[in-house]
Amino acid sequence: MKDFVPAIMRMWFAVLASSIAVAAVAAVAAQPAAAMHLQLRQEAVIAERFITVADIATVDASPEIAGVIKALHIGAAPRVGNVDQWTREDVEQLIRRRVPGFKSNLKWSGPRVVKVRVATRAVDSRALVDVARSKLQNALQKKFEKVDVTVLAVPAELDLPLGDVSFRPRDVDLKHFYARIPVWVDVHVNGAFYRSVVVPFSANVRQSVYVANRDIAEGALVTAADFDVRVEEVSAISDELMPVERLQEQTRLRKRLNNGQILTRTHLAPLGMVARGDSVKLILAEGGVVIEARAVAQEEGGLGQMVRVKPESSADAVLARVVALGVVRAGGR
């Protein structure tokens, strides 16, 4: 709410200023024809976002007329490093377009063309790097226990327009972690976006992880006892790590793990998964009668999926739903 009131006030003052300007232009247009002398400058250096007639020329006229003409916007200031050119004809056409009914006779002196550039200042990029580093460290510390970031390249000195400069870092994408992480920072001048700068970092991060304490084959059932918990450097691992204390009992490996290898979620099969060739408990339920038997899974399936299983006492396979790890159910509910 406190930001809303100043915004309303700024809007009100802008409307008031616009109304005053319109009234002043109308008053100038109503003036009888009079001579006006404009002397174009050789070069103009602009400190504001817009170019006015006063920036590029001196105006010799009655005080009332001169004040209005000097304040007329003729265009946006060029970007840093660019040079715009305005001719006498450009300026005169704009004045007559902006002041309908303008009757004064314009007399010109000075160059026929004025070169316009924006006033700039050099801004050290170290403050921008500090903002980017802080953003990255905060993001990494939410995921990892120990974090050390290093800037890989410091951006060159920034050439910016005059005004209040602020740096606004963007959110860092850490869905997949890489040793080289770009952090984008938006540069604002006087509250308005001006440009973006990227700062590349490398990061060394360490985290408590599960480390296999033996070679474990694909498809094996594992528990926390098959792993040691150690703090390891994980910067080069892009897969999602398996959080410590989240390892379910009797979880199946989807991929082989070697002794000393770090466990990630991609190594684990979905909870309750049945693999082809598994010996499973088959529950046959029909009409209130429940029979349990052993069967061999003929295909892979996750929790809730239908798979074909072959009972040990039968040569024919039946369809059954996976209801738990190593358990399938067929027939009625």
Short mmCIF file of C-alpha atoms in Angstrom, two decimals:
data_model
loop_
_atom_site.label_atom_id
_atom_site.label_comp_id
_atom_site.label_asym_id
_atom_site.label_seq_id
_atom_site.Cartn_x
_atom_site.Cartn_y
_atom_site.Cartn_z
CA MET A 1 0.00 0.00 0.00
CA LYS A 2 2.87 2.38 0.85
CA ASP A 3 4.23 1.95 -2.72
CA PHE A 4 0.79 2.56 -4.20
CA VAL A 5 0.43 6.14 -2.88
CA PRO A 6 3.69 7.47 -4.38
CA ALA A 7 2.79 5.79 -7.68
CA ILE A 8 -0.56 7.62 -7.71
CA MET A 9 1.20 10.88 -6.87
CA ARG A 10 3.74 10.41 -9.68
CA MET A 11 0.91 9.66 -12.10
CA TRP A 12 -1.00 12.76 -10.92
CA PHE A 13 2.05 15.01 -11.33
CA ALA A 14 2.71 13.53 -14.79
CA VAL A 15 -0.87 14.28 -15.86
CA LEU A 16 -0.60 17.79 -14.39
CA ALA A 17 2.71 18.43 -16.17
CA SER A 18 1.28 17.15 -19.43
CA SER A 19 -1.76 19.42 -19.06
CA ILE A 20 0.46 22.41 -18.38
CA ALA A 21 2.62 21.60 -21.41
CA VAL A 22 -0.44 21.28 -23.66
CA ALA A 23 -1.74 24.60 -22.40
CA ALA A 24 1.65 26.24 -22.99
CA VAL A 25 1.87 24.85 -26.54
CA ALA A 26 -1.63 26.11 -27.25
CA ALA A 27 -0.64 29.55 -25.97
CA VAL A 28 2.41 29.60 -28.24
CA ALA A 29 0.32 28.57 -31.23
CA ALA A 30 -2.03 31.45 -30.52
CA GLN A 31 0.81 34.00 -30.59
CA PRO A 32 1.02 36.28 -33.64
CA ALA A 33 3.76 35.49 -36.14
CA ALA A 34 7.18 36.44 -34.79
CA ALA A 35 10.79 35.72 -35.65
CA MET A 36 12.59 32.97 -33.79
CA HIS A 37 16.30 32.30 -34.02
CA LEU A 38 17.71 28.81 -33.42
CA GLN A 39 21.45 28.20 -33.39
CA LEU A 40 22.24 24.53 -33.81
CA ARG A 41 25.10 23.13 -31.75
CA GLN A 42 27.99 21.20 -33.25
CA GLU A 43 27.61 18.41 -30.68
CA ALA A 44 25.25 17.66 -27.80
CA VAL A 45 25.89 15.38 -24.83
CA ILE A 46 22.65 14.19 -23.24
CA ALA A 47 22.31 13.28 -19.58
CA GLU A 48 18.58 12.45 -19.64
CA ARG A 49 16.53 9.74 -21.36
CA PHE A 50 15.04 12.16 -23.90
CA ILE A 51 16.51 14.85 -26.16
CA THR A 52 14.99 18.33 -25.96
CA VAL A 53 15.39 21.27 -28.32
CA ALA A 54 17.41 23.04 -25.59
CA ASP A 55 19.94 20.17 -25.67
CA ILE A 56 20.81 20.66 -29.33
CA ALA A 57 20.19 24.39 -29.99
CA THR A 58 20.02 27.82 -28.39
CA VAL A 59 16.62 29.48 -28.78
CA ASP A 60 16.25 33.24 -29.18
CA ALA A 61 12.60 34.28 -28.87
CA SER A 62 10.22 35.86 -26.41
CA PRO A 63 10.54 34.22 -22.95
CA GLU A 64 7.12 32.58 -23.20
CA ILE A 65 7.76 31.06 -26.62
CA ALA A 66 11.39 30.17 -25.92
CA GLY A 67 10.48 28.24 -22.76
CA VAL A 68 7.99 26.04 -24.58
CA ILE A 69 10.23 25.39 -27.58
CA LYS A 70 13.25 24.52 -25.42
CA ALA A 71 11.25 21.93 -23.48
CA LEU A 72 9.97 20.06 -26.55
CA HIS A 73 11.09 16.41 -26.71
CA ILE A 74 12.49 15.55 -30.12
CA GLY A 75 13.40 11.92 -29.45
CA ALA A 76 14.95 9.35 -27.16
CA ALA A 77 18.60 9.61 -26.24
CA PRO A 78 20.86 7.21 -28.17
CA ARG A 79 22.30 4.14 -26.48
CA VAL A 80 25.76 4.31 -25.00
CA GLY A 81 28.34 4.23 -27.80
CA ASN A 82 25.90 5.36 -30.50
CA VAL A 83 25.75 8.82 -32.11
CA ASP A 84 22.51 10.23 -33.51
CA GLN A 85 22.37 13.11 -36.00
CA TRP A 86 19.66 15.76 -36.26
CA THR A 87 19.43 18.26 -39.14
CA ARG A 88 17.87 21.71 -39.07
CA GLU A 89 15.04 20.36 -41.22
CA ASP A 90 14.40 17.49 -38.79
CA VAL A 91 14.08 19.88 -35.87
CA GLU A 92 11.91 22.41 -37.68
CA GLN A 93 9.50 19.74 -38.91
CA LEU A 94 9.20 18.36 -35.40
CA ILE A 95 8.51 21.80 -33.88
CA ARG A 96 5.78 22.56 -36.41
CA ARG A 97 4.27 19.08 -35.88
CA ARG A 98 4.33 19.37 -32.10
CA VAL A 99 2.95 22.91 -32.07
CA PRO A 100 -0.03 22.94 -34.48
CA GLY A 101 -0.64 26.42 -35.86
CA PHE A 102 2.90 27.53 -35.07
CA LYS A 103 3.33 30.87 -36.91
CA SER A 104 6.85 31.98 -36.07
CA ASN A 105 9.41 32.39 -38.81
CA LEU A 106 12.42 30.25 -37.96
CA LYS A 107 15.89 31.61 -38.66
CA TRP A 108 18.83 29.25 -38.37
CA SER A 109 22.53 29.58 -37.72
CA GLY A 110 25.33 27.24 -36.74
CA PRO A 111 25.99 23.82 -38.30
CA ARG A 112 23.39 22.15 -40.47
CA VAL A 113 23.69 18.92 -38.46
CA VAL A 114 24.14 18.30 -34.73
CA LYS A 115 25.68 15.07 -33.41
CA VAL A 116 24.04 13.72 -30.26
CA ARG A 117 25.52 11.22 -27.83
CA VAL A 118 24.66 10.24 -24.28
CA ALA A 119 26.77 11.25 -21.31
CA THR A 120 28.32 8.19 -19.69
CA ARG A 121 30.38 7.08 -16.75
CA ALA A 122 32.55 4.04 -16.24
CA VAL A 123 31.24 1.67 -13.57
CA ASP A 124 33.49 -0.95 -12.00
CA SER A 125 32.01 -4.41 -12.59
CA ARG A 126 33.22 -5.81 -9.25
CA ALA A 127 30.00 -4.77 -7.51
CA LEU A 128 28.03 -6.64 -10.19
CA VAL A 129 30.20 -9.74 -9.66
CA ASP A 130 29.60 -9.56 -5.89
CA VAL A 131 25.83 -9.48 -6.43
CA ALA A 132 26.01 -12.46 -8.80
CA ARG A 133 28.26 -14.41 -6.41
CA SER A 134 25.92 -13.82 -3.47
CA LYS A 135 22.92 -14.96 -5.51
CA LEU A 136 24.65 -18.17 -6.55
CA GLN A 137 25.99 -18.97 -3.08
CA ASN A 138 22.56 -18.53 -1.51
CA ALA A 139 20.98 -20.83 -4.10
CA LEU A 140 23.65 -23.52 -3.68
CA GLN A 141 23.59 -23.41 0.11
CA LYS A 142 19.94 -24.44 0.02
CA LYS A 143 20.97 -27.71 -1.68
CA PHE A 144 24.48 -28.48 -0.45
CA GLU A 145 26.29 -28.51 2.89
CA LYS A 146 29.55 -26.88 1.81
CA VAL A 147 29.86 -24.37 -1.03
CA ASP A 148 32.82 -22.56 -2.59
CA VAL A 149 32.25 -20.53 -5.79
CA THR A 150 34.90 -19.01 -8.05
CA VAL A 151 34.34 -16.42 -10.76
CA LEU A 152 35.76 -17.64 -14.08
CA ALA A 153 35.78 -14.29 -15.89
CA VAL A 154 35.25 -10.76 -14.57
CA PRO A 155 33.17 -8.62 -16.98
CA ALA A 156 34.82 -5.53 -18.42
CA GLU A 157 34.17 -2.10 -16.94
CA LEU A 158 30.60 -1.02 -17.67
CA ASP A 159 30.00 2.13 -19.71
CA LEU A 160 26.57 3.34 -18.50
CA PRO A 161 24.38 6.46 -18.74
CA LEU A 162 24.45 8.90 -15.83
CA GLY A 163 22.07 8.06 -12.99
CA ASP A 164 21.50 5.65 -10.14
CA VAL A 165 22.75 2.19 -11.08
CA SER A 166 21.40 -1.01 -9.54
CA PHE A 167 22.15 -4.68 -10.22
CA ARG A 168 19.36 -7.27 -10.11
CA PRO A 169 20.48 -10.91 -10.39
CA ARG A 170 18.13 -13.43 -11.96
CA ASP A 171 17.23 -16.75 -10.36
CA VAL A 172 19.84 -19.45 -10.98
CA ASP A 173 18.73 -22.71 -12.62
CA LEU A 174 20.13 -25.56 -10.53
CA LYS A 175 17.86 -28.36 -11.71
CA HIS A 176 20.98 -29.85 -13.26
CA PHE A 177 24.19 -28.89 -11.58
CA TYR A 178 27.27 -28.24 -13.69
CA ALA A 179 30.82 -27.15 -12.89
CA ARG A 180 30.28 -24.00 -14.99
CA ILE A 181 27.27 -21.93 -13.92
CA PRO A 182 26.23 -18.69 -15.67
CA VAL A 183 24.56 -16.05 -13.51
CA TRP A 184 22.68 -13.31 -15.37
CA VAL A 185 22.46 -9.85 -13.83
CA ASP A 186 20.11 -7.13 -15.13
CA VAL A 187 21.55 -3.62 -14.98
CA HIS A 188 19.08 -0.81 -14.22
CA VAL A 189 19.73 2.92 -14.49
CA ASN A 190 17.34 5.23 -12.64
CA GLY A 191 15.04 2.25 -12.10
CA ALA A 192 14.78 1.40 -15.82
CA PHE A 193 16.26 -1.75 -17.40
CA TYR A 194 19.34 -0.94 -19.46
CA ARG A 195 21.21 -4.18 -20.26
CA SER A 196 22.10 -7.66 -18.99
CA VAL A 197 25.51 -9.05 -18.10
CA VAL A 198 26.42 -12.72 -17.57
CA VAL A 199 29.01 -13.75 -14.99
CA PRO A 200 30.37 -17.33 -15.28
CA PHE A 201 31.27 -19.22 -12.10
CA SER A 202 32.61 -22.62 -11.17
CA ALA A 203 31.51 -24.17 -7.89
CA ASN A 204 32.94 -26.76 -5.58
CA VAL A 205 30.13 -28.28 -3.53
CA ARG A 206 30.20 -31.04 -0.95
CA GLN A 207 27.29 -33.04 0.40
CA SER A 208 26.52 -36.05 2.60
CA VAL A 209 25.75 -38.91 0.19
CA TYR A 210 25.31 -42.66 0.02
CA VAL A 211 28.47 -44.41 -1.23
CA ALA A 212 28.31 -48.08 -2.21
CA ASN A 213 30.45 -50.21 0.12
CA ARG A 214 30.59 -53.10 -2.38
CA ASP A 215 29.86 -53.87 -6.03
CA ILE A 216 26.08 -54.18 -6.47
CA ALA A 217 24.53 -55.72 -9.57
CA GLU A 218 21.67 -54.28 -11.60
CA GLY A 219 18.30 -55.47 -10.27
CA ALA A 220 19.60 -56.21 -6.77
CA LEU A 221 17.57 -55.26 -3.72
CA VAL A 222 19.48 -52.86 -1.46
CA THR A 223 19.09 -51.21 1.93
CA ALA A 224 21.00 -48.47 3.75
CA ALA A 225 23.37 -51.17 5.05
CA ASP A 226 24.80 -51.52 1.54
CA PHE A 227 26.11 -47.96 1.67
CA ASP A 228 28.39 -45.74 3.74
CA VAL A 229 27.38 -42.12 4.38
CA ARG A 230 30.22 -39.72 3.55
CA VAL A 231 30.66 -36.04 2.72
CA GLU A 232 31.84 -36.00 -0.90
CA GLU A 233 32.59 -33.44 -3.61
CA VAL A 234 29.65 -33.68 -6.03
CA SER A 235 30.23 -30.79 -8.48
CA ALA A 236 30.59 -33.12 -11.47
CA ILE A 237 27.38 -35.07 -10.76
CA SER A 238 24.44 -33.76 -12.78
CA ASP A 239 21.94 -36.44 -11.65
CA GLU A 240 19.81 -35.81 -8.56
CA LEU A 241 21.49 -37.18 -5.45
CA MET A 242 19.66 -39.63 -3.21
CA PRO A 243 19.06 -37.75 0.08
CA VAL A 244 20.59 -39.39 3.11
CA GLU A 245 18.03 -41.12 5.37
CA ARG A 246 15.59 -41.39 2.44
CA LEU A 247 16.64 -44.86 1.29
CA GLN A 248 13.66 -47.21 1.46
CA GLU A 249 14.02 -50.73 2.72
CA GLN A 250 14.43 -53.29 -0.06
CA THR A 251 14.85 -50.76 -2.87
CA ARG A 252 15.78 -52.17 -6.25
CA LEU A 253 18.72 -50.94 -8.32
CA ARG A 254 17.93 -49.99 -11.89
CA LYS A 255 21.65 -49.63 -12.74
CA ARG A 256 24.81 -51.33 -11.47
CA LEU A 257 26.82 -49.60 -8.72
CA ASN A 258 30.54 -50.11 -8.24
CA ASN A 259 32.24 -50.07 -4.86
CA GLY A 260 32.83 -46.40 -3.88
CA GLN A 261 30.29 -45.01 -6.38
CA ILE A 262 27.80 -42.34 -5.23
CA LEU A 263 24.11 -43.28 -5.28
CA THR A 264 21.73 -41.04 -7.28
CA ARG A 265 18.01 -41.32 -7.91
CA THR A 266 18.65 -42.58 -11.45
CA HIS A 267 20.20 -45.74 -9.98
CA LEU A 268 16.94 -46.69 -8.24
CA ALA A 269 13.87 -48.31 -9.73
CA PRO A 270 10.46 -46.83 -8.87
CA LEU A 271 9.06 -47.91 -5.51
CA GLY A 272 7.25 -51.26 -5.76
CA MET A 273 8.71 -52.10 -9.15
CA VAL A 274 8.76 -55.71 -10.39
CA ALA A 275 11.49 -56.75 -12.82
CA ARG A 276 11.30 -59.44 -15.48
CA GLY A 277 12.40 -62.80 -14.01
CA ASP A 278 11.58 -61.81 -10.41
CA SER A 279 10.03 -64.39 -8.14
CA VAL A 280 6.89 -62.68 -6.83
CA LYS A 281 4.03 -63.49 -4.48
CA LEU A 282 0.83 -63.88 -6.51
CA ILE A 283 -2.43 -63.19 -4.67
CA LEU A 284 -5.46 -64.74 -6.38
CA ALA A 285 -8.76 -63.39 -5.04
CA GLU A 286 -12.17 -64.51 -6.30
CA GLY A 287 -15.56 -64.65 -4.57
CA GLY A 288 -14.16 -64.03 -1.14
CA VAL A 289 -11.54 -66.76 -1.52
CA VAL A 290 -7.89 -65.68 -1.41
CA ILE A 291 -5.06 -67.94 -2.53
CA GLU A 292 -1.37 -67.12 -2.42
CA ALA A 293 1.17 -68.68 -4.74
CA ARG A 294 4.64 -68.06 -6.12
CA ALA A 295 5.04 -66.84 -9.68
CA VAL A 296 7.73 -65.51 -12.02
CA ALA A 297 7.29 -62.04 -13.56
CA GLN A 298 7.36 -62.13 -17.37
CA GLU A 299 7.82 -58.38 -17.77
CA GLU A 300 8.76 -55.22 -15.90
CA GLY A 301 6.13 -53.08 -14.17
CA GLY A 302 5.77 -50.35 -11.59
CA LEU A 303 3.41 -49.95 -8.68
CA GLY A 304 -0.22 -50.09 -9.92
CA GLN A 305 0.68 -51.41 -13.38
CA MET A 306 -0.51 -54.69 -14.93
CA VAL A 307 2.14 -57.31 -15.69
CA ARG A 308 2.13 -60.89 -16.94
CA VAL A 309 3.25 -63.47 -14.35
CA LYS A 310 3.55 -67.25 -14.65
CA PRO A 311 2.52 -69.27 -11.58
CA GLU A 312 4.98 -72.00 -10.65
CA SER A 313 2.19 -74.57 -10.89
CA SER A 314 1.00 -73.48 -14.34
CA ALA A 315 2.39 -73.15 -17.84
CA ASP A 316 0.08 -70.24 -18.65
CA ALA A 317 0.74 -66.61 -17.68
CA VAL A 318 -1.92 -64.44 -16.01
CA LEU A 319 -2.36 -60.71 -15.79
CA ALA A 320 -1.85 -59.25 -12.31
CA ARG A 321 -1.46 -55.78 -10.82
CA VAL A 322 1.70 -54.78 -8.93
CA VAL A 323 0.56 -53.85 -5.40
CA ALA A 324 3.90 -53.80 -3.58
CA LEU A 325 7.52 -54.69 -4.08
CA GLY A 326 7.52 -58.36 -5.11
CA VAL A 327 3.72 -58.68 -4.73
CA VAL A 328 1.10 -58.87 -7.48
CA ARG A 329 -2.66 -59.41 -7.29
CA ALA A 330 -5.04 -61.00 -9.79
CA GLY A 331 -8.81 -61.57 -9.83
CA GLY A 332 -11.40 -59.67 -7.82
CA ARG A 333 -10.76 -57.10 -5.11
#
